[in-house]
mmCIF file of C-alpha atoms and ligand atoms in Angstrom:
data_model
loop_
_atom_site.group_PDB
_atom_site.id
_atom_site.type_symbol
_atom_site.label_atom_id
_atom_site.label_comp_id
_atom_site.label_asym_id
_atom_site.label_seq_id
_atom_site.Cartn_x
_atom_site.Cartn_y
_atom_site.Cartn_z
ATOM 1 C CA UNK A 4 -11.370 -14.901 -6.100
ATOM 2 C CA UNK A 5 -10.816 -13.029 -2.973
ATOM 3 C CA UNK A 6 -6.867 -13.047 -3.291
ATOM 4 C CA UNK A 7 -7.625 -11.129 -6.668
ATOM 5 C CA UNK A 8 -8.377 -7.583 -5.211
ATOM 6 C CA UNK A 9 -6.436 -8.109 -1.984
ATOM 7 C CA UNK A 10 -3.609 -6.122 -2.850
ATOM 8 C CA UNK A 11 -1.963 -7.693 0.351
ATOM 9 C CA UNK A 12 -1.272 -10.907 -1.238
ATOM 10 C CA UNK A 13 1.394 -11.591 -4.063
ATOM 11 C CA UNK A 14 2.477 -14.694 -5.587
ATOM 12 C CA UNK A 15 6.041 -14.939 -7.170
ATOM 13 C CA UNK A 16 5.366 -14.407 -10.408
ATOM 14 C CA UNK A 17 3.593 -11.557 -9.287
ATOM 15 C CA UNK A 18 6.656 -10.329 -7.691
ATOM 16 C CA UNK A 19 8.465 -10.487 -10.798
ATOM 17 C CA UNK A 20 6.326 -8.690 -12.697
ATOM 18 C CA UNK A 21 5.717 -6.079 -10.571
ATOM 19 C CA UNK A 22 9.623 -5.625 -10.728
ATOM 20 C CA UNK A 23 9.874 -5.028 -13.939
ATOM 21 C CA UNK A 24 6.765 -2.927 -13.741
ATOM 22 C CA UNK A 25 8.420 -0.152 -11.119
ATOM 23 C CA UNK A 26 8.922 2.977 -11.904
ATOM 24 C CA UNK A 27 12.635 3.877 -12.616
ATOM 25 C CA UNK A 28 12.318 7.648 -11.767
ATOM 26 C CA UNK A 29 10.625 10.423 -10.184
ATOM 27 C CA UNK A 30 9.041 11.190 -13.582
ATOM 28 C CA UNK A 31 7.825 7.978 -14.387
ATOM 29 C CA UNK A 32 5.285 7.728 -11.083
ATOM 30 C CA UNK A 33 1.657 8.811 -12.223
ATOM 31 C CA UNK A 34 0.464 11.398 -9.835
ATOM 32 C CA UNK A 35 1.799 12.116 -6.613
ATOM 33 C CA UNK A 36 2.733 15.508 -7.843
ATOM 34 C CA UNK A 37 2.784 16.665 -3.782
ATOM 35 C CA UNK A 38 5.400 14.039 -2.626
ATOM 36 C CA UNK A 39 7.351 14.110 -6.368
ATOM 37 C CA UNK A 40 8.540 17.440 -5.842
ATOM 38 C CA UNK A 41 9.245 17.255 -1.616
ATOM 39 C CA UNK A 42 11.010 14.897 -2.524
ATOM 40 C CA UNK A 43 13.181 15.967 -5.649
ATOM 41 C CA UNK A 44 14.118 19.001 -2.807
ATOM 42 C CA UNK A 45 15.344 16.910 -0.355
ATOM 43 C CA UNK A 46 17.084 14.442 -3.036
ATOM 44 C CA UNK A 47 19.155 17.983 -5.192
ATOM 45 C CA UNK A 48 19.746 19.430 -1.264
ATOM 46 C CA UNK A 49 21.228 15.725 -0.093
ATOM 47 C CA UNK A 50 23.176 15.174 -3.136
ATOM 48 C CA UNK A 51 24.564 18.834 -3.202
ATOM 49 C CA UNK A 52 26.126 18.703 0.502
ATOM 50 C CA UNK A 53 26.979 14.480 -0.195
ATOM 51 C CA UNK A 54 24.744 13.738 2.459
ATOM 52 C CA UNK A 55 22.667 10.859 2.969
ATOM 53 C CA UNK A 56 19.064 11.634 2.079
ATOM 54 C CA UNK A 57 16.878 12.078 5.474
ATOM 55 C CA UNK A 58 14.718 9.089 6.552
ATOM 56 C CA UNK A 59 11.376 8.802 4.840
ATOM 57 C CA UNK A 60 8.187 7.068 6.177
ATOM 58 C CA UNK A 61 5.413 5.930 3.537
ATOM 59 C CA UNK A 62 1.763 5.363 4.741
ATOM 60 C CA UNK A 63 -0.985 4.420 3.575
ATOM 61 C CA UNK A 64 -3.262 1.181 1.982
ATOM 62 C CA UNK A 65 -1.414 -1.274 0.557
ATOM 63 C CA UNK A 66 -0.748 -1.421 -3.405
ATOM 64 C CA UNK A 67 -0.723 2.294 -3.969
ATOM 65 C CA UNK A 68 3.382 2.902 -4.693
ATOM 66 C CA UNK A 69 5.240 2.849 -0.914
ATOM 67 C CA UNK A 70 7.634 0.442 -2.395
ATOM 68 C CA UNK A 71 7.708 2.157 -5.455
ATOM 69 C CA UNK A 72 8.740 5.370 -3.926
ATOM 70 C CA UNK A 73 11.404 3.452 -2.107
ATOM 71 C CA UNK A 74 12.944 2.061 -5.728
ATOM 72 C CA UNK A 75 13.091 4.941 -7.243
ATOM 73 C CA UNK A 76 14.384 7.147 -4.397
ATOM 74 C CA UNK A 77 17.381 4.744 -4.521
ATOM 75 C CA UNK A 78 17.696 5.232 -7.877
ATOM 76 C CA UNK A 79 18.082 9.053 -8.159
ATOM 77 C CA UNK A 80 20.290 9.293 -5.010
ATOM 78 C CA UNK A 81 22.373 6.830 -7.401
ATOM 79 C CA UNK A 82 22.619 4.812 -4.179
ATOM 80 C CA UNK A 83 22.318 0.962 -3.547
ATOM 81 C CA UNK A 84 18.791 -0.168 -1.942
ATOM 82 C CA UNK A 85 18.729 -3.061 0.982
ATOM 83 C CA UNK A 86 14.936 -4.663 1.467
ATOM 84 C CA UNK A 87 13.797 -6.040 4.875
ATOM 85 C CA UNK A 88 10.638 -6.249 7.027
ATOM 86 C CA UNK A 89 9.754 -5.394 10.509
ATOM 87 C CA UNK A 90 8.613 -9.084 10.610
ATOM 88 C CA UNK A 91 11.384 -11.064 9.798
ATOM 89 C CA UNK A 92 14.299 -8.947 12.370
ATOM 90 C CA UNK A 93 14.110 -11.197 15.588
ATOM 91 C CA UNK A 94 16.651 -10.600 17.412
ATOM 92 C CA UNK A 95 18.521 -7.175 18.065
ATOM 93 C CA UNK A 96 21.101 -8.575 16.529
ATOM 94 C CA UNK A 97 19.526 -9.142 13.233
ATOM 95 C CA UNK A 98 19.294 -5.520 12.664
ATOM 96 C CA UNK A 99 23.120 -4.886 13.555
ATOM 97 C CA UNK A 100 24.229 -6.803 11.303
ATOM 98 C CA UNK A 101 22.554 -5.289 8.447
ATOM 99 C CA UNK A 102 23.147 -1.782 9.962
ATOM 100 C CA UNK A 103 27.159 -2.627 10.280
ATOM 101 C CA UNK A 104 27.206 -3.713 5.910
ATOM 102 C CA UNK A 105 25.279 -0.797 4.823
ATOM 103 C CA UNK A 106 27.566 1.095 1.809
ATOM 104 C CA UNK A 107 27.750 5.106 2.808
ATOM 105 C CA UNK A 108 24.411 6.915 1.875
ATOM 106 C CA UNK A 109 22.842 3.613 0.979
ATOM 107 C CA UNK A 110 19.423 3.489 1.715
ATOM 108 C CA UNK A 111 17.465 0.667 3.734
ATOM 109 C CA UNK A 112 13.932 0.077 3.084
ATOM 110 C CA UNK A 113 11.310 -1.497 5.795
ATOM 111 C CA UNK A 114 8.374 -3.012 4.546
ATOM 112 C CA UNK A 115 5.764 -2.984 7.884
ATOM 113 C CA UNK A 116 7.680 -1.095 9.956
ATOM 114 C CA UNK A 117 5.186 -0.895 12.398
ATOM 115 C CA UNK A 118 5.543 -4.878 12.866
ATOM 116 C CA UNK A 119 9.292 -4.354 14.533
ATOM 117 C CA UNK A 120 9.868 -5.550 17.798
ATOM 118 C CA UNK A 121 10.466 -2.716 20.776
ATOM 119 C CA UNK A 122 14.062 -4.094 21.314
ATOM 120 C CA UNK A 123 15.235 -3.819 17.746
ATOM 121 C CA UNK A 124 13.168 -0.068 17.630
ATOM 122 C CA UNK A 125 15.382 1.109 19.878
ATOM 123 C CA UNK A 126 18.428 -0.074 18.257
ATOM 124 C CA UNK A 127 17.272 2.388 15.344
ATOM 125 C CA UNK A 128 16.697 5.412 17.383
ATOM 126 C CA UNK A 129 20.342 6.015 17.845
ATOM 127 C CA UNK A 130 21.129 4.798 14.296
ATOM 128 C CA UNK A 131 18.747 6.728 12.497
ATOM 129 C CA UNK A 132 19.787 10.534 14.839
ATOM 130 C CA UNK A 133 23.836 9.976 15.010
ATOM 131 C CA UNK A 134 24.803 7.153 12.608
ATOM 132 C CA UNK A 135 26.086 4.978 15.680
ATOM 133 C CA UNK A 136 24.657 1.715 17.345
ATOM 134 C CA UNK A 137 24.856 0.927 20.871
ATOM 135 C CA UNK A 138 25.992 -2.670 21.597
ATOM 136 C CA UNK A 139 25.054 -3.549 25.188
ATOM 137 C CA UNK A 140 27.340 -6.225 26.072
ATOM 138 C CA UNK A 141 27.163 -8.467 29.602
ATOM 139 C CA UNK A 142 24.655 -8.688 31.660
ATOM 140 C CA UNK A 143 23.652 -6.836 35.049
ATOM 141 C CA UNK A 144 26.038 -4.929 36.715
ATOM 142 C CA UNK A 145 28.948 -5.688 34.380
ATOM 143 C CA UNK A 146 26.854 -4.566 31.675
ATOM 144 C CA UNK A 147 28.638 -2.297 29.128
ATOM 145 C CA UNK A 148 27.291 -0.453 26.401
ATOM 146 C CA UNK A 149 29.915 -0.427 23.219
ATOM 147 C CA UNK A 150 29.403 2.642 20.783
ATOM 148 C CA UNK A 151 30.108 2.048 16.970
ATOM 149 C CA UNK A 152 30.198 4.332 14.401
ATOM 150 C CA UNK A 153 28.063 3.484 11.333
ATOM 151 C CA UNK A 154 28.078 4.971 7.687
ATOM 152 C CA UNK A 155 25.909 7.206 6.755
ATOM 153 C CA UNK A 156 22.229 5.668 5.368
ATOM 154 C CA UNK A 157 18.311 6.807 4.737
ATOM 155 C CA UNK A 158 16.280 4.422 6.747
ATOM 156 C CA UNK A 159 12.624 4.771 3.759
ATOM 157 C CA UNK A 160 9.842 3.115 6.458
ATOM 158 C CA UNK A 161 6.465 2.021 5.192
ATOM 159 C CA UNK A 162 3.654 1.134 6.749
ATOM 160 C CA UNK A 163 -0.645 0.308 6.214
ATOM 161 C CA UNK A 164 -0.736 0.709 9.659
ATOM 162 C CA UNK A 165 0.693 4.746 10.653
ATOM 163 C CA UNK A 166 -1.254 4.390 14.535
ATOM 164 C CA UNK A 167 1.071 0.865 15.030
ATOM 165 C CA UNK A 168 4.543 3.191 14.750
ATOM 166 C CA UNK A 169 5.305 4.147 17.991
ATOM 167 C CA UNK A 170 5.704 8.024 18.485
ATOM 168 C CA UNK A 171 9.414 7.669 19.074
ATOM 169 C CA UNK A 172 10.130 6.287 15.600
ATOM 170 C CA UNK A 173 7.447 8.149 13.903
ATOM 171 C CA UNK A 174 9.806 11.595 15.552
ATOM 172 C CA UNK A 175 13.068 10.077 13.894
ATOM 173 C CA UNK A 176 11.562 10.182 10.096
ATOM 174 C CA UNK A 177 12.161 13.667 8.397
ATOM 175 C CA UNK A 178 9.406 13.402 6.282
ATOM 176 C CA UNK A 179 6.292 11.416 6.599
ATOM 177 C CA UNK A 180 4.135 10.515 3.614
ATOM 178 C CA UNK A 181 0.258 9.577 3.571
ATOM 179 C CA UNK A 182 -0.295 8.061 -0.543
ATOM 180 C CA UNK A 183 -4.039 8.405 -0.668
ATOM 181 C CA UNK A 184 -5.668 6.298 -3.464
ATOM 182 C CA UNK A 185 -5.766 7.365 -6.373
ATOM 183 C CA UNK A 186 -8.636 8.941 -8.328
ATOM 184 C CA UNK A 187 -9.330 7.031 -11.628
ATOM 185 C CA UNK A 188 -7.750 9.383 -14.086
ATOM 186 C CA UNK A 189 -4.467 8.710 -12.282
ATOM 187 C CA UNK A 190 -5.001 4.879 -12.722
ATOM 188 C CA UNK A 191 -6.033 5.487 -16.219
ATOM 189 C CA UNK A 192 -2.933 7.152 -16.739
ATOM 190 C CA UNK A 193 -1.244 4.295 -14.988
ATOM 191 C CA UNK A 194 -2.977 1.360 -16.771
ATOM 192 C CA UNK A 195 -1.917 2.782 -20.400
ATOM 193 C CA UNK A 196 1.670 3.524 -19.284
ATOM 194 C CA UNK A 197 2.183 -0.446 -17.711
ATOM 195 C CA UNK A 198 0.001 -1.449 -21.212
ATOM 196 C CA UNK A 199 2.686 0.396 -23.311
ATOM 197 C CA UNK A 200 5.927 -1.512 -20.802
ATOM 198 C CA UNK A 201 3.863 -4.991 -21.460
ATOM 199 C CA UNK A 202 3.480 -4.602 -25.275
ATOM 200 C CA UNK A 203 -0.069 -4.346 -25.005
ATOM 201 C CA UNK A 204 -2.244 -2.704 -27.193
ATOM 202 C CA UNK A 205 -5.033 -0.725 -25.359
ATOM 203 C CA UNK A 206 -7.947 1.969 -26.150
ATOM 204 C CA UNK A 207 -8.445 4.417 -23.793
ATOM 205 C CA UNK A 208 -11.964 4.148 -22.565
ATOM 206 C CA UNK A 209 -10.938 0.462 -21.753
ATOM 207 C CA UNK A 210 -8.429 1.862 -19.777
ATOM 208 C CA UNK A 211 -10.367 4.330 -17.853
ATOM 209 C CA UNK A 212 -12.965 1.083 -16.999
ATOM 210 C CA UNK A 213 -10.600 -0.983 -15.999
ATOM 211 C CA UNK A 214 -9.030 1.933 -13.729
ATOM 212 C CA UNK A 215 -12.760 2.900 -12.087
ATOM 213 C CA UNK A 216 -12.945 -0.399 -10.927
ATOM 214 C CA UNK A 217 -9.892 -1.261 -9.600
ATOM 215 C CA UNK A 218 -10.268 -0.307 -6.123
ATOM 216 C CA UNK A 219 -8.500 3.015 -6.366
ATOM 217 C CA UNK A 220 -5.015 0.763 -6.549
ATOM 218 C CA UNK A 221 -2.551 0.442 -8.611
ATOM 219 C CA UNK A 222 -1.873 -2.960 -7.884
ATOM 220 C CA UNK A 223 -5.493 -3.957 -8.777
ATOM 221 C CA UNK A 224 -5.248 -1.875 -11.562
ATOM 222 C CA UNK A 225 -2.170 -3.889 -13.204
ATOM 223 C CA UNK A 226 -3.455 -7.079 -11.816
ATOM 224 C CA UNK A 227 -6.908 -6.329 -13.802
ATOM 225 C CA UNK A 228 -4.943 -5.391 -17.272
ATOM 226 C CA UNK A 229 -3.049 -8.856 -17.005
ATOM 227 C CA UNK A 230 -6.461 -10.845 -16.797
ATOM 228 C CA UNK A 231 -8.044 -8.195 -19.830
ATOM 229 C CA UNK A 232 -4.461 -8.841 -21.834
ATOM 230 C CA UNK A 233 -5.156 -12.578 -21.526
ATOM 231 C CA UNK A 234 -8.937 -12.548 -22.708
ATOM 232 C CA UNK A 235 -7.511 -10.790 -25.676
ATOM 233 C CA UNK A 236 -5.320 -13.136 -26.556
ATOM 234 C CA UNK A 237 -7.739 -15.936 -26.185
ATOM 235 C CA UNK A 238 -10.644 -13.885 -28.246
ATOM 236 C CA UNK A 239 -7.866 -13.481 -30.776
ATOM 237 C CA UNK A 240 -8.002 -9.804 -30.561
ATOM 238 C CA UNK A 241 -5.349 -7.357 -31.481
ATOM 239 C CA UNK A 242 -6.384 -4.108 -29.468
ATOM 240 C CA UNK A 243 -8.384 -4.136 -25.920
ATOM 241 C CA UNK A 244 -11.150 -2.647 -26.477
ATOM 242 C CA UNK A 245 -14.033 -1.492 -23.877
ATOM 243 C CA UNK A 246 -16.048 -4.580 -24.760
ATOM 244 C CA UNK A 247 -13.375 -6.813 -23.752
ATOM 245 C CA UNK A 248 -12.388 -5.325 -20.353
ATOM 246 C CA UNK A 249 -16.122 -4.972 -19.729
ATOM 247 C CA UNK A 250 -16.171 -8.767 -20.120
ATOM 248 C CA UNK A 251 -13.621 -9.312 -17.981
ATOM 249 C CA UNK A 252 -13.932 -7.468 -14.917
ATOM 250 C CA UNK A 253 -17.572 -9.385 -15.141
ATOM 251 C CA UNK A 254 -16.102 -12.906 -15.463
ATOM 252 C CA UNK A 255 -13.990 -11.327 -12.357
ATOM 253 C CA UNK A 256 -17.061 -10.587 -10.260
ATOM 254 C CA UNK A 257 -16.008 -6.824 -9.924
ATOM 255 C CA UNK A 258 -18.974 -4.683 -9.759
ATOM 256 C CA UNK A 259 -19.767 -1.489 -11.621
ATOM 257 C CA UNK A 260 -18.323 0.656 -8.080
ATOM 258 C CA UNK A 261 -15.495 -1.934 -8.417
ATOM 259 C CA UNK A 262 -16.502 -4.170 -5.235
ATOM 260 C CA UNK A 263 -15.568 -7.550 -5.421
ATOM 261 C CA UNK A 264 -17.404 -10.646 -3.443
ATOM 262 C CA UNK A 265 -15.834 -9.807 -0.039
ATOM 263 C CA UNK A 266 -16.628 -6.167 -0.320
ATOM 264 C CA UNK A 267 -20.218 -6.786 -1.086
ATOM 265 C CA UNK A 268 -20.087 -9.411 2.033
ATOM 266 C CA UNK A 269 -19.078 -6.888 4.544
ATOM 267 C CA UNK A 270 -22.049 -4.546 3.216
ATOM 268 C CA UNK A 271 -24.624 -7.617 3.286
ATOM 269 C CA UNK A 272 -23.537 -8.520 6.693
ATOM 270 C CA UNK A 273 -23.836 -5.019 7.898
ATOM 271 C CA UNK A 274 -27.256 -4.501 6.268
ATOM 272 C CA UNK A 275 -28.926 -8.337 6.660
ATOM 273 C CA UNK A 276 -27.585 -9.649 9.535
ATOM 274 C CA UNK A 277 -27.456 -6.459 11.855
ATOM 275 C CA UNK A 278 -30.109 -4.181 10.303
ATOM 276 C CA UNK A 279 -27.294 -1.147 9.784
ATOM 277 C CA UNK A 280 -26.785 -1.600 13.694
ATOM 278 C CA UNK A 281 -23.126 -1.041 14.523
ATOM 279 C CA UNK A 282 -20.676 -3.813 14.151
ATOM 280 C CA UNK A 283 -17.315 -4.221 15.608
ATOM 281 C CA UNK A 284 -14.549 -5.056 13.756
ATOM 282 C CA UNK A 285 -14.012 -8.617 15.597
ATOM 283 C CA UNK A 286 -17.569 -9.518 14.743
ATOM 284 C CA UNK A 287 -17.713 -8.391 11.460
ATOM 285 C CA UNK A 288 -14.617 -10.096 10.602
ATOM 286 C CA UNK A 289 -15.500 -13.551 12.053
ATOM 287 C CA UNK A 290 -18.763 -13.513 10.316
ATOM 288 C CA UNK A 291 -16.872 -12.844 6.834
ATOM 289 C CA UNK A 292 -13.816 -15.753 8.529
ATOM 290 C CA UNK A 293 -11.279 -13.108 7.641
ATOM 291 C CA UNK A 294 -9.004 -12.175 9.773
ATOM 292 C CA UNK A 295 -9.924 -8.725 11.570
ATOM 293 C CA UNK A 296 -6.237 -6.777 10.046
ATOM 294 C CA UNK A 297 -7.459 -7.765 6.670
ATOM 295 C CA UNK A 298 -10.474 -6.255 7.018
ATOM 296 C CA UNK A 299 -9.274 -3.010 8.821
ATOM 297 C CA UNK A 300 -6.108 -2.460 6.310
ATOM 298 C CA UNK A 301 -7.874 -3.637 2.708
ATOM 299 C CA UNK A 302 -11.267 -3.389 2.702
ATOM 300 C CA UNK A 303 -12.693 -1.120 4.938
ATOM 301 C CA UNK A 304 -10.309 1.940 3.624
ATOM 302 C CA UNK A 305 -11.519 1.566 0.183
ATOM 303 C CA UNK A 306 -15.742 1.183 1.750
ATOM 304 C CA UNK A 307 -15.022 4.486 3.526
ATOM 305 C CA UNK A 308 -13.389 6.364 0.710
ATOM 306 C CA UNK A 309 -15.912 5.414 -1.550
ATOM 307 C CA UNK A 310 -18.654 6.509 0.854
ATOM 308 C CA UNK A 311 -20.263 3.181 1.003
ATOM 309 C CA UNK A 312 -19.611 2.440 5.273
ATOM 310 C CA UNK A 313 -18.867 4.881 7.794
ATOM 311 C CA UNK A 314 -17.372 4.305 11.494
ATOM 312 C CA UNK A 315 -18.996 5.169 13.876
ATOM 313 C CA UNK A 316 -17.870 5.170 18.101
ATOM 314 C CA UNK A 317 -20.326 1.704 18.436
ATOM 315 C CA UNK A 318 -18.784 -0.011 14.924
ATOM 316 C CA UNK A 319 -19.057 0.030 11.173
ATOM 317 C CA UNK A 320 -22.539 1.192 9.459
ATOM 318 C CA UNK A 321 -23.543 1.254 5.620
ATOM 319 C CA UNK A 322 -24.183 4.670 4.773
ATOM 320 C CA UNK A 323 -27.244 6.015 3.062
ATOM 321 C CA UNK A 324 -25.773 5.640 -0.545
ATOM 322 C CA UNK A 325 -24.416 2.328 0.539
ATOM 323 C CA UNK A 326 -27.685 1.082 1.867
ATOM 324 C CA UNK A 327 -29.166 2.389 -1.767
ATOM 325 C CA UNK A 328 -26.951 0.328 -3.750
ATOM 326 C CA UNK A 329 -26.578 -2.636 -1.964
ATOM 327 C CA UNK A 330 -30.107 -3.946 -0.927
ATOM 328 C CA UNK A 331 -30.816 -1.478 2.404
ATOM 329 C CA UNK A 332 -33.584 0.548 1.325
ATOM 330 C CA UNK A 333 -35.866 -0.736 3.708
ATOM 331 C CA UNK A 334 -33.022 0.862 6.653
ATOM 332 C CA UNK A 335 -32.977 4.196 4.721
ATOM 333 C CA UNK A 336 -34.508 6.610 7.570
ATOM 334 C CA UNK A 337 -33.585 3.941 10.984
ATOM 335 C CA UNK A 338 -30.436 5.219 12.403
ATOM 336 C CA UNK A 339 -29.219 4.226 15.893
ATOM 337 C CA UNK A 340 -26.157 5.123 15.911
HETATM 338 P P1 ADP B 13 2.984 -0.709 -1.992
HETATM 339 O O1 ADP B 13 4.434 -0.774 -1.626
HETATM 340 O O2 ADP B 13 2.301 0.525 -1.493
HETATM 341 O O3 ADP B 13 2.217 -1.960 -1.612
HETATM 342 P P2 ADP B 13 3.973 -0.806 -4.746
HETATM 343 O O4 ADP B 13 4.937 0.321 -4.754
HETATM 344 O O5 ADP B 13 4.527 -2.191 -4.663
HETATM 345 O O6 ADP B 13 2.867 -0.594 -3.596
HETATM 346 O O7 ADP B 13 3.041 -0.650 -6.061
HETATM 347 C C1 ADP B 13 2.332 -1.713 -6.641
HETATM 348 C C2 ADP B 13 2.493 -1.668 -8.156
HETATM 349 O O8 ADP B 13 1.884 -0.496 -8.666
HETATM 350 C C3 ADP B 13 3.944 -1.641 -8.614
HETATM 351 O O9 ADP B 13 4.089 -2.509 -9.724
HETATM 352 C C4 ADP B 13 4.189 -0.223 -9.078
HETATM 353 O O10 ADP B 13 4.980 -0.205 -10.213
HETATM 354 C C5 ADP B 13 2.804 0.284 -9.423
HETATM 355 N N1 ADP B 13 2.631 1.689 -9.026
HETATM 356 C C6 ADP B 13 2.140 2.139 -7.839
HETATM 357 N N2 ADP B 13 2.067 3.471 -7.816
HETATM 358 C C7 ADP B 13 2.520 3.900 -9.030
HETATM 359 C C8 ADP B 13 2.666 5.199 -9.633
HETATM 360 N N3 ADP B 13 2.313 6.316 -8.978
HETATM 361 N N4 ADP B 13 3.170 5.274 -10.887
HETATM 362 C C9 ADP B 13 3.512 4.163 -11.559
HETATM 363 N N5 ADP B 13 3.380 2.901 -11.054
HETATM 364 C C10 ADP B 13 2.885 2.759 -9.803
#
């Protein structure tokens, strides 16, 4: 259950779909409106002096459209896209070697760019300012540095985690994104437009339920339409109606604020165990057995935008609407913090 409204994990089929799911233009993202038009500018200025398009960082919760920014930035440039993640380049050399195949004005996208190694970061500085990568060969006092030139490319960088990017890299990015959640209009607007690409037949107040209470994220949001589409198809119905997603997200264990089990954990631990007292995030994550980065990148954004746990200096605390909903009556009043 918990993997359901992580948008962290993905399975392969997942993948798949959420392929064939992207957007294929500027136009065809929901929202955004901000970003959309920044970035049309920089994409008509680029492709008017047949430059490559400046280097873009994207940052913010996961599930809410870095990747799908990337995608479609590719697409209007007209350029080809290469995927990687800060995890996976090891060695310096791992990073040169894609560097030294990139097409002219291609662009490169890094998934978790804040999870590159200091070594290979500073093989980008140089890249990313003058197009050239310094090759140290030798070692010690025979050590030379070799200068190659490299083709013009966009380096798109996203990240959950915007305080892990050193400030080095963070300087070499022309334009730095935050996507926010989104509000549940948005995902409304969302839900019917990847209903109409999946042939599926949907009202609209089932849409707008299904987008209040699916975490503010577009991957939730799709993820929650699959698992409505399939209770359709079992209750041998033609249209989704409210009924059915209400049905649905309930056989799901979403709530009405759209908290699933783990979310209502974190609140219960908060209020039961430690009376609203402050708790760290290492102790509130081993009394859930998550890990603490799950905790800090998934759920806790999504408890804080929705007003339900603050942070405080000392640790996390349910807030007074939080302790209303959620069994903490009794704390309304006791602050210590
Ligand atoms: P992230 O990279 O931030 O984890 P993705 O870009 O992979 O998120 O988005 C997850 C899914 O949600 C994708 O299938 C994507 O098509 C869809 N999506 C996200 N934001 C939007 C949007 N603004 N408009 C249309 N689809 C979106």
């Amino acid at each position: 259950m918990r993997d359901f409204t992580d948008p962290n994990t993905k399975n392969e089929s997942e993948e798949i779909l959420e392929r064939s799911l992207r957007p294929s233009s500027l136009s065809e993202i929901i929202g955004r409106e901000v970003e959309k038009k920044n970035i049309q500018i920089m994409i008509d200025s680029a492709k008017k002096r047949s430059k490559a398009l400046d280097h873009i960082l994207f940052h913010g919760p996961p599930g809410l459209g870095k990747t799908s920014f990337a995608y479609v930035i590719a697409k209007e440039m007209a350029v080809p896209i290469h995927i990687t993640n800060g995890s996976v380049l090891d060695k310096p050399g791992d990073l040169a070697a894609i560097l030294t195949s990139l097409e002219n004005n291609s662009v490169l996208f890094i998934d978790e760019i804040h999870r590159l190694k200091l070594n290979i970061e500073e093989i980008l500085y140089p890249a990313m300012e003058d197009s050239v990568l310094d090759i140290v060969i030798g070692k010690g006092p025979n050590a030379r540095t070799l200068r190659l030139e490299l083709p013009q490319f966009t380096i798109i960088g996203a990240t959950t985690k915007l305080s892990m990017v050193s400030g080095p890299l963070r300087d070499r990015f022309g334009m730095s994104f935050r996507l926010d959640f989104y509000s549940d209009e948005e995902l409304q607007q969302l839900v019917l437009q990847k209903s109409r690409m999946l042939n599926v037949n949907i009202e609209e107040p089932a849409a707008l339920e299904i987008a209040r209470r699916a975490r503010m994220t577009a991957r939730i949001a799709i993820r929650i339409l699959k698992r409505v589409r399939d209770m359709a198809v079992v209750d041998g119905r033609e249209v989704i109606d409210y009924e059915i997603a209400q049905k649905t997200l309930g056989l799901l264990d979403i709530d009405d604020n759209g908290l699933d089990m783990l979310d209502r954990n974190i609140l219960k631990i908060i209020i039961e165990h430690f009376n609203n007292r402050p708790v760290g995030l290492s102790t509130l994550a081993a009394s859930l057995s998550e890990e603490p980065d799950t905790i800090e990148t998934v759920y806790e954004p999504f408890l804080i935008k929705k007003g339900l746990i603050k942070r405080t200096p000392k640790g996390r605390v349910v807030t007074h609407i939080g302790l209303r909903e959620y069994g903490g009556e009794h704390l309304l009043g006791i602050e210590e913090y």
